[in-house]
PDB file of C-alpha atoms in Angstrom:
ATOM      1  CA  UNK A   3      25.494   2.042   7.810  1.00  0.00           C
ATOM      2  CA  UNK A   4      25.850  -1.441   6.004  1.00  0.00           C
ATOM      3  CA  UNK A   5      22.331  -2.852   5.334  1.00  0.00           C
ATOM      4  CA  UNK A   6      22.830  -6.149   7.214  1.00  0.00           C
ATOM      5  CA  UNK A   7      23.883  -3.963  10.404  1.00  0.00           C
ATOM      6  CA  UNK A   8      20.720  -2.047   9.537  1.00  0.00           C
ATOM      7  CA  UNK A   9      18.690  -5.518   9.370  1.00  0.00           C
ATOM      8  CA  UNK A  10      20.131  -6.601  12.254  1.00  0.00           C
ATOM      9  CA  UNK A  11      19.123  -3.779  14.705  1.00  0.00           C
ATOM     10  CA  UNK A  12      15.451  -2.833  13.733  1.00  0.00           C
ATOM     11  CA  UNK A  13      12.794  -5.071  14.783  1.00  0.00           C
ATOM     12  CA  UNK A  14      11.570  -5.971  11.409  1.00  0.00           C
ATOM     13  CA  UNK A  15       8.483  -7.560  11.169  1.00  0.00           C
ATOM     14  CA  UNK A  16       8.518 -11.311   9.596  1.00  0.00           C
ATOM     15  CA  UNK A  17       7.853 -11.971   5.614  1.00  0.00           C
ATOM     16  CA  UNK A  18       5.199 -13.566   4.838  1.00  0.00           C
ATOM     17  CA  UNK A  19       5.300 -15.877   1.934  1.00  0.00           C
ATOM     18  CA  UNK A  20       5.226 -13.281  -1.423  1.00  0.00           C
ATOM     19  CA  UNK A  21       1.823 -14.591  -2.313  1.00  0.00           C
ATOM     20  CA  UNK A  22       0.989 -12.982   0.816  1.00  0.00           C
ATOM     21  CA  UNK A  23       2.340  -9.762   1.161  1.00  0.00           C
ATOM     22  CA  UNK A  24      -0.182  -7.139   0.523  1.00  0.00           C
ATOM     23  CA  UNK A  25      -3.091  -9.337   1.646  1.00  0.00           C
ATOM     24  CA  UNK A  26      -5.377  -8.005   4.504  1.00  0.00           C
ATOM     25  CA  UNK A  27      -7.749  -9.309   6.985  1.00  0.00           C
ATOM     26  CA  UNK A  28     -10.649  -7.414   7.140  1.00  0.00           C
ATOM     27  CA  UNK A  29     -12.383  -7.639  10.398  1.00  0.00           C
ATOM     28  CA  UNK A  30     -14.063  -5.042  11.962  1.00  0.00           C
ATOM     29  CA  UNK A  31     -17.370  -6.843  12.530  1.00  0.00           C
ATOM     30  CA  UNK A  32     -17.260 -10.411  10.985  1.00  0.00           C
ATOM     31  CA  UNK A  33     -16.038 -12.460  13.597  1.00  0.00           C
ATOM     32  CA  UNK A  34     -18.735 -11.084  16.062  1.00  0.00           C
ATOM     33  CA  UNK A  35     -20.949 -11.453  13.720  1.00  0.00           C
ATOM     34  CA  UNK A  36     -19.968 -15.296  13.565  1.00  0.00           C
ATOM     35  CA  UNK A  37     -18.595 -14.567   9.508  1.00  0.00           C
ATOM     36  CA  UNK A  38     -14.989 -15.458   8.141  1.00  0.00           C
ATOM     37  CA  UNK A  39     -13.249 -12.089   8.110  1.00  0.00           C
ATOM     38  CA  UNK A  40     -12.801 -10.578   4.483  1.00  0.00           C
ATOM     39  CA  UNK A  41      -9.396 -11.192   2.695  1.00  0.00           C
ATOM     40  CA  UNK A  42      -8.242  -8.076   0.450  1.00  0.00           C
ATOM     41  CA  UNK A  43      -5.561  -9.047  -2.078  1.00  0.00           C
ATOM     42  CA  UNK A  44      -3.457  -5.435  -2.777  1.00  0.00           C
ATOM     43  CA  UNK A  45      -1.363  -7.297  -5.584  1.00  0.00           C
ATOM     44  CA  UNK A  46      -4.705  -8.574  -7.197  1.00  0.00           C
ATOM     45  CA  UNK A  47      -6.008  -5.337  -7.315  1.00  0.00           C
ATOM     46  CA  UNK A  48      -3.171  -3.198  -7.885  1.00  0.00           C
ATOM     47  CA  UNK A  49      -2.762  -4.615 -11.149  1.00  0.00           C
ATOM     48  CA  UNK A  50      -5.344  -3.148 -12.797  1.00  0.00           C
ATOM     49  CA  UNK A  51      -6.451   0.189  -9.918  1.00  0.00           C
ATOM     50  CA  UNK A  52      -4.461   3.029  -8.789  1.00  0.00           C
ATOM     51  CA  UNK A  53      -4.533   3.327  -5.018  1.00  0.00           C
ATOM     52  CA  UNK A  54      -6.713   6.699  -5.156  1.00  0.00           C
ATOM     53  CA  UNK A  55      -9.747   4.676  -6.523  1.00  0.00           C
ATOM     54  CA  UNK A  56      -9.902   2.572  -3.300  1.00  0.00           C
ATOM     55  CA  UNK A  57      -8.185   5.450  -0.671  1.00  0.00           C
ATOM     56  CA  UNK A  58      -9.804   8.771  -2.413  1.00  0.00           C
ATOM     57  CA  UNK A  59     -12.877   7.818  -4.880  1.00  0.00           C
ATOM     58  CA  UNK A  60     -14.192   4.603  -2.304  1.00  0.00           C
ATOM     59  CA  UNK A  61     -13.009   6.724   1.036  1.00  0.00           C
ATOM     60  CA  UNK A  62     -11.377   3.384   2.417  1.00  0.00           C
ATOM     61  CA  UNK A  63      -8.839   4.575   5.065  1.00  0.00           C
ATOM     62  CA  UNK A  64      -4.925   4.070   4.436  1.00  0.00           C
ATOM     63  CA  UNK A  65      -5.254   1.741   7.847  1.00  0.00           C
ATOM     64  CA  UNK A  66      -7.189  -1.670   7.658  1.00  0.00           C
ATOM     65  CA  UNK A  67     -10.138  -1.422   9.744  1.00  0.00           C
ATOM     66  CA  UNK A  68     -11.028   2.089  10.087  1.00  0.00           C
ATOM     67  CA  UNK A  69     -13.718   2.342   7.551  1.00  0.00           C
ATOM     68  CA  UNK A  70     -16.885   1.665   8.593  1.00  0.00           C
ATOM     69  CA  UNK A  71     -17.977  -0.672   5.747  1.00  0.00           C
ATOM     70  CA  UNK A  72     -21.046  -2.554   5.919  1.00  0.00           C
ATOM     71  CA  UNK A  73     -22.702  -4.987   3.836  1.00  0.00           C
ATOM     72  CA  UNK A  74     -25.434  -2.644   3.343  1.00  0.00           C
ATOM     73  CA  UNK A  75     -23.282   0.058   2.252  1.00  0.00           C
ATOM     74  CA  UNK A  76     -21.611  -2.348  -0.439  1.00  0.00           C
ATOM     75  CA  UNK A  77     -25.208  -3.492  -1.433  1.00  0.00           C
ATOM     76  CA  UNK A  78     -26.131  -0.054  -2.044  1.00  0.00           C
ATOM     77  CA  UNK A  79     -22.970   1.525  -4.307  1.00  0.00           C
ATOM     78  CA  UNK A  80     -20.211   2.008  -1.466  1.00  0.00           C
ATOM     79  CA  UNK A  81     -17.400   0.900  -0.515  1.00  0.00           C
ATOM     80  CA  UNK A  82     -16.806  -2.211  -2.341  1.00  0.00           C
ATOM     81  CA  UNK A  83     -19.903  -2.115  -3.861  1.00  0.00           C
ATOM     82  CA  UNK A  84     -19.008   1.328  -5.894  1.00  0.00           C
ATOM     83  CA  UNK A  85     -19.836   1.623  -9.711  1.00  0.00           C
ATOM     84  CA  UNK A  86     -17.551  -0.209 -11.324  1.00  0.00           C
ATOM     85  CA  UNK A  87     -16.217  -2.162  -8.850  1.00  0.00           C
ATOM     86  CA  UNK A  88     -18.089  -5.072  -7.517  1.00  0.00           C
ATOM     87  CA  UNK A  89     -21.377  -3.995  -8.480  1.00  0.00           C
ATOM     88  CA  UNK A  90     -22.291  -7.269 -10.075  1.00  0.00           C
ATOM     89  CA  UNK A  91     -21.334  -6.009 -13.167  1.00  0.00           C
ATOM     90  CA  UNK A  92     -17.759  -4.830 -13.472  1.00  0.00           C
ATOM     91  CA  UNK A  93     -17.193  -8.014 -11.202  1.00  0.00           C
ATOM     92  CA  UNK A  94     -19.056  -9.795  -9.197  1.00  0.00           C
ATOM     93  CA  UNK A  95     -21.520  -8.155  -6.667  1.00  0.00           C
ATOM     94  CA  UNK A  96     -22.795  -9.220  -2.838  1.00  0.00           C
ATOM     95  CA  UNK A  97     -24.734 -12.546  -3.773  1.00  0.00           C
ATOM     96  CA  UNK A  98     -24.919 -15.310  -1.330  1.00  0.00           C
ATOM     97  CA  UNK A  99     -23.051 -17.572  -4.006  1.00  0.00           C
ATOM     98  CA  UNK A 100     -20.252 -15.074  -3.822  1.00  0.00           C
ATOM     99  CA  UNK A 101     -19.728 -14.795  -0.476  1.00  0.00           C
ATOM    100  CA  UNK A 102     -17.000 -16.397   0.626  1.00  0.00           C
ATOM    101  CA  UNK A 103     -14.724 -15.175  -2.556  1.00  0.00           C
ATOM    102  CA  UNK A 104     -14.124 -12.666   0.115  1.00  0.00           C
ATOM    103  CA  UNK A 105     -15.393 -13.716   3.351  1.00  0.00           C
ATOM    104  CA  UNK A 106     -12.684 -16.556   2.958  1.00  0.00           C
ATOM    105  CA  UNK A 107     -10.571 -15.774   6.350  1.00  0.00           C
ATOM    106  CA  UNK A 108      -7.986 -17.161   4.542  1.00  0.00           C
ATOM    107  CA  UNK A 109      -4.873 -15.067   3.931  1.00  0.00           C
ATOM    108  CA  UNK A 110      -3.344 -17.333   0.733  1.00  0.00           C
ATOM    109  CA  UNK A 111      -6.661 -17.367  -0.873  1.00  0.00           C
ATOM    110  CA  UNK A 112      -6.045 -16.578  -4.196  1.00  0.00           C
ATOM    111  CA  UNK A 113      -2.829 -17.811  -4.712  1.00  0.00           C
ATOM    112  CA  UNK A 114      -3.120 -19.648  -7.358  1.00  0.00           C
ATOM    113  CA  UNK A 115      -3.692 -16.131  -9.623  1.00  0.00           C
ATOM    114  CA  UNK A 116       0.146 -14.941  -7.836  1.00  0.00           C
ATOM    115  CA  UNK A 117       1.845 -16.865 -11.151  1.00  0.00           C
ATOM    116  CA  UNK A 118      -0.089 -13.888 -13.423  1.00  0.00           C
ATOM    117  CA  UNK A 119       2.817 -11.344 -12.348  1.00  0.00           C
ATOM    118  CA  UNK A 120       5.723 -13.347 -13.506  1.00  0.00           C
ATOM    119  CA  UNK A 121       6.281 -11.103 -16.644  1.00  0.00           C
ATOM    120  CA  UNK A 122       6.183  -8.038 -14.069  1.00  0.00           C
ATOM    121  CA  UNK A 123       9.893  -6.631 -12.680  1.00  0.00           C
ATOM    122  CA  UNK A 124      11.162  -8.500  -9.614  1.00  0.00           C
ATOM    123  CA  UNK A 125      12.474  -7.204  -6.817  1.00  0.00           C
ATOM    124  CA  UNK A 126      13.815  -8.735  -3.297  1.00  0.00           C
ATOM    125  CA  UNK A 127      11.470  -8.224  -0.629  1.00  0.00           C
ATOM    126  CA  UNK A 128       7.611  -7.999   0.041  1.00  0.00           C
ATOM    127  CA  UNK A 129       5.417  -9.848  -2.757  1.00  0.00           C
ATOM    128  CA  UNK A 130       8.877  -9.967  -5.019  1.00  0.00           C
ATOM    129  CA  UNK A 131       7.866  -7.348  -7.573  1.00  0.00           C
ATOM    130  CA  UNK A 132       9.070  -3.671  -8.584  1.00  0.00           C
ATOM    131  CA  UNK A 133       6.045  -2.087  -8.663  1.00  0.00           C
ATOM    132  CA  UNK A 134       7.554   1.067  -9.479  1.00  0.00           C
ATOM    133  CA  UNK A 135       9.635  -0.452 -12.543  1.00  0.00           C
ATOM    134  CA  UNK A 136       6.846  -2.095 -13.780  1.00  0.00           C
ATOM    135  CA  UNK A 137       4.761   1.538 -13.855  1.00  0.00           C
ATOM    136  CA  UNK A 138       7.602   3.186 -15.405  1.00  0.00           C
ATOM    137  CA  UNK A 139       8.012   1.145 -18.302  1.00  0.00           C
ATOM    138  CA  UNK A 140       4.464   0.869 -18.533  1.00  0.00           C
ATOM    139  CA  UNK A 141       4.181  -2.844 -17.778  1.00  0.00           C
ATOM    140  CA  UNK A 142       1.698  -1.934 -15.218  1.00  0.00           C
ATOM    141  CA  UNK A 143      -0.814   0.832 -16.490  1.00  0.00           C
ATOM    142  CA  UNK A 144      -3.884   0.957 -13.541  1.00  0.00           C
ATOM    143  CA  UNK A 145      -6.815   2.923 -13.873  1.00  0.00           C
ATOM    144  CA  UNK A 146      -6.612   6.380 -11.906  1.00  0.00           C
ATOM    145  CA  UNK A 147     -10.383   6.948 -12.051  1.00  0.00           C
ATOM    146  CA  UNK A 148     -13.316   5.179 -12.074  1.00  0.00           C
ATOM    147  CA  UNK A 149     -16.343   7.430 -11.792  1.00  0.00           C
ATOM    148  CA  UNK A 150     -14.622  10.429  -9.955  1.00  0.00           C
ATOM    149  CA  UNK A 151     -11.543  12.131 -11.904  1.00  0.00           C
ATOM    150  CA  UNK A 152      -8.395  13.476 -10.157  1.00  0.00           C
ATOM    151  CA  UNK A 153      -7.526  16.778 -10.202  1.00  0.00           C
ATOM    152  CA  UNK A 154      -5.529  17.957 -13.258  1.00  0.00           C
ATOM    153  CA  UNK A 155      -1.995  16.177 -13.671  1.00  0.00           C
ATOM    154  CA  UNK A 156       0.035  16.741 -10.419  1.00  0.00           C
ATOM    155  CA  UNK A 157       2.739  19.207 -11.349  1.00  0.00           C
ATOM    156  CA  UNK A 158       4.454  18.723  -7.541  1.00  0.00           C
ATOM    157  CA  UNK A 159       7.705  16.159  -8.482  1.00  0.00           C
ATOM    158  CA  UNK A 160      10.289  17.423  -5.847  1.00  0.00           C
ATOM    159  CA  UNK A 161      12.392  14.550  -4.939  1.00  0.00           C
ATOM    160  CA  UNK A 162      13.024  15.270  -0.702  1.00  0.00           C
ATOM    161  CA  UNK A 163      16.325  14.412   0.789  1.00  0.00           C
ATOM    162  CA  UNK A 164      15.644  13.514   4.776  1.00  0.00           C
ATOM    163  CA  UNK A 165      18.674  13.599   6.914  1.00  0.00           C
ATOM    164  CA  UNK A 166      18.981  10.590   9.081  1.00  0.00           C
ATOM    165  CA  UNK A 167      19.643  11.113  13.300  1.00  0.00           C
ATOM    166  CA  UNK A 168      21.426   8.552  13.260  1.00  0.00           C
ATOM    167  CA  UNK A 169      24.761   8.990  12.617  1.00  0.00           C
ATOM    168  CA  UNK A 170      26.327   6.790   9.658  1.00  0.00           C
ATOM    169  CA  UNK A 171      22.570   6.548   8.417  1.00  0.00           C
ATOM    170  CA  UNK A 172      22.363   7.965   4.945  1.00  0.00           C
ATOM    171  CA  UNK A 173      19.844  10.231   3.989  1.00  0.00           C
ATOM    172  CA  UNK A 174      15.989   9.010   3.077  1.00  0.00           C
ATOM    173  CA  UNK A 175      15.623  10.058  -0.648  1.00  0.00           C
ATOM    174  CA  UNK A 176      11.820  10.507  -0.859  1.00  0.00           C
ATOM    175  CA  UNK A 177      10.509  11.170  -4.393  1.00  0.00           C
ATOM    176  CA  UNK A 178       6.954  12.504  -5.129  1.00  0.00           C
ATOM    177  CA  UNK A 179       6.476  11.449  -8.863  1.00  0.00           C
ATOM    178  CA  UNK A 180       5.505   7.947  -8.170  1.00  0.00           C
ATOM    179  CA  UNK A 181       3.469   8.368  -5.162  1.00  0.00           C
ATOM    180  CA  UNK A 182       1.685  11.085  -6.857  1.00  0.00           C
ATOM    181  CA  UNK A 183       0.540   8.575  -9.556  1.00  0.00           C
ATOM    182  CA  UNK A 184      -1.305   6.440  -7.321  1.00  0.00           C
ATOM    183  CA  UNK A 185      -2.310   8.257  -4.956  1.00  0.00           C
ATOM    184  CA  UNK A 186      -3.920  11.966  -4.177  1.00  0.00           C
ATOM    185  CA  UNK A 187      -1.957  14.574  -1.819  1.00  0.00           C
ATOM    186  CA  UNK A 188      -4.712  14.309   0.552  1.00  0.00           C
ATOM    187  CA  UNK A 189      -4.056  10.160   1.375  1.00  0.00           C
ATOM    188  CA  UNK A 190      -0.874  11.685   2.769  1.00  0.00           C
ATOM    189  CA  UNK A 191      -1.565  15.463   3.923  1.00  0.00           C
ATOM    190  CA  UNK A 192      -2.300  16.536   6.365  1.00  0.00           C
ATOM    191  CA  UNK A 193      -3.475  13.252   8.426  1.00  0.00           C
ATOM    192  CA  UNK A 194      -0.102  11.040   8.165  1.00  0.00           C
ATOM    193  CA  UNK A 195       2.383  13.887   7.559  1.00  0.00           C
ATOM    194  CA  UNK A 196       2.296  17.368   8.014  1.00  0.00           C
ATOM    195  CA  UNK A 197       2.630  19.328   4.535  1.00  0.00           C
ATOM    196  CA  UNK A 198       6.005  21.333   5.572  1.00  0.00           C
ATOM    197  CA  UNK A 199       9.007  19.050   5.234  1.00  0.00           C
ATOM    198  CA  UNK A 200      10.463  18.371   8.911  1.00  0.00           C
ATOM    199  CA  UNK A 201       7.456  19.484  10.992  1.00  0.00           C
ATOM    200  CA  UNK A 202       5.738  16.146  11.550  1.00  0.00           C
ATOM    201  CA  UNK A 203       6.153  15.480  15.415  1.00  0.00           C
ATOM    202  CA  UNK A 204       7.510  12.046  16.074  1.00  0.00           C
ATOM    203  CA  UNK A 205       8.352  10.763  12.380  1.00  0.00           C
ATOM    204  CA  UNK A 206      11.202   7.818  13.319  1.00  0.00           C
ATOM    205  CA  UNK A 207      11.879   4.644  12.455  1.00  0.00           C
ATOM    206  CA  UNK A 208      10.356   3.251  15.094  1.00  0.00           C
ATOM    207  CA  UNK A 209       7.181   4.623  14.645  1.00  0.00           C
ATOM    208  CA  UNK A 210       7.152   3.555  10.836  1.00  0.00           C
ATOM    209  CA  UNK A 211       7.541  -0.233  11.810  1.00  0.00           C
ATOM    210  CA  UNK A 212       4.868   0.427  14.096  1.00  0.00           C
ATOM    211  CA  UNK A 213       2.406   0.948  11.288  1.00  0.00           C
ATOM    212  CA  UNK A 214       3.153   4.745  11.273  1.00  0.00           C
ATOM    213  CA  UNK A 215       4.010   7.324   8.521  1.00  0.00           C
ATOM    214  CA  UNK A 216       5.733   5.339   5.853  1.00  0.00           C
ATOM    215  CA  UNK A 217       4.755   2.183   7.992  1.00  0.00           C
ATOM    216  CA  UNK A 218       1.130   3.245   7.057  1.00  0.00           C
ATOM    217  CA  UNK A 219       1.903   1.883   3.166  1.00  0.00           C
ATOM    218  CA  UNK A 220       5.095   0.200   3.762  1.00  0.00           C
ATOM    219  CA  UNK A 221       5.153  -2.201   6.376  1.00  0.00           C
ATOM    220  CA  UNK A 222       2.495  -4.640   4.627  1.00  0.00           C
ATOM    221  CA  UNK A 223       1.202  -3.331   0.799  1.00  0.00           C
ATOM    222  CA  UNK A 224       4.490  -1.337  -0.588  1.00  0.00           C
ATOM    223  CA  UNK A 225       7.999  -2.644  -0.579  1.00  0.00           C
ATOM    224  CA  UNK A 226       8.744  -3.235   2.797  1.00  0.00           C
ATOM    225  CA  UNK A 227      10.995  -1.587   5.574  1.00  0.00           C
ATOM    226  CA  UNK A 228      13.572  -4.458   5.284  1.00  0.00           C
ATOM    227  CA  UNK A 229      14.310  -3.362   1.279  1.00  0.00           C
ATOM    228  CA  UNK A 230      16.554  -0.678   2.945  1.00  0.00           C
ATOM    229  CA  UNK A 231      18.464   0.535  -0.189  1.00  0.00           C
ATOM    230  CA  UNK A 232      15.357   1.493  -1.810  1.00  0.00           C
ATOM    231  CA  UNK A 233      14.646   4.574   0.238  1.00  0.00           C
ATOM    232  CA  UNK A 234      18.148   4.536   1.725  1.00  0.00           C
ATOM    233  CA  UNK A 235      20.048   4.078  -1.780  1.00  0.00           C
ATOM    234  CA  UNK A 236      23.170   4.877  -0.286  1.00  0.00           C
ATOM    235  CA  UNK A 237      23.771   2.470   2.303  1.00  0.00           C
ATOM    236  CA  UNK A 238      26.441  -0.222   1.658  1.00  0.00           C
ATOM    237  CA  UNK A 239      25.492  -4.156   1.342  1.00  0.00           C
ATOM    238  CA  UNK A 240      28.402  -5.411   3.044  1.00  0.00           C
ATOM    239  CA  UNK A 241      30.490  -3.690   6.658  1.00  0.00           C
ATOM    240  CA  UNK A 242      33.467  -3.364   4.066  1.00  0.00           C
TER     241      UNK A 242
END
């Protein structure tokens, strides 16, 4: 199946500007609580932080508001607030003064910081960079730990081939080594996907644009579901 064809048939969300893509409203409680929702920048972050610090050491769900974080919390070492995060020393902490460096409600806040990746690999979707290049040629090199170390070096690198249903689809080429990197086994097993390969109930397309399975990272912080090729590499550019 030619990737236009593709395009033109799933209900792909819209792109937001690059700047953009990755950022998160955070608002479980702030707008009843008359205060700007927070704004989470992934591609500020990423830079410098694996994923497992926030999604394994912090215990921030993979979905945006389904952690119960509190002000309180952050104040006292979680969450946010964790050792070596913004505990007022590794950057800045939960001062009145810094408030609204998060509690912004704006989703381009930040923007201005977006030039800092130039040097990084491009790609042609999402925020416009190849994360994945840039880790592999060690152009990016974030932190894996920051008080709590992962378990010794995952030795699990099998690349999965997943058949398509849909006939003139071409396989899904799923490979473990960079998600293993960033993230631990358990942000993915058993919760989003089952840990035996074809025995998660309902895994389709569909569902991942709905914010499911792969949808979970990559409808709105990983490359997104329009960058067919990348998990689809054999798909044609063109109907010829």
């Amino acid at each position: 199946m030619p990737v236009m064809v593709a395009a033109q048939f799933w209900d792909l969300p819209p792109a937001p500007p690059p700047d953009e893509f990755g950022n998160l409203l955070i608002n479980r409680t702030s707008s009843k609580n008359a205060v700007k929702p927070v704004v989470f920048s992934h591609w500020l972050h990423r830079r410098k932080f694996s994923c497992r610090i926030c999604h394994s050491e912090m215990e921030f769900g993979m979905k945006v508001n389904t952690t119960e974080i509190t002000e309180a919390a952050n104040k006292s070492g979680q969450f946010c607030g964790s050792s070596g995060c913004h505990d007022g020393k590794a950057a800045f902490g939960h001062e009145i003064s810094t408030c609204e460096k998060c509690h912004n409600g704006n989703l381009s806040a930040g923007k201005e910081r977006f030039a800092e990746l130039a040097k990084l690999p491009t790609a042609g979707f999402g925020n416009k960079i190849d994360w994945s290049k840039a880790l592999s040629k060690g152009l990016s090199v974030p932190a894996r730990h920051l008080t709590i170390k992962p378990v010794n070096e995952m030795a699990f690198k099998d690349i999965l081939v997943l058949e398509s249903e849909w006939l003139g689809t071409p396989p899904a080429i799923f490979p473990h080594r960079p998600h293993t990197w960033l993230l631990d086994c358990s942000n993915c097993h058993p919760d989003i996907f089952h840990i035996k390969k074809k025995t998660t109930q309902h895994f389709s397309m569909t569902a991942n644009l709905q914010g499911e399975y792969c949808g979970v990272c990559h409808t709105n912080v990983a490359f997104p579901m329009a960058d067919c090729k990348r998990c689809h590499p054999a798909m044609t550019n063109s109907p010829g």
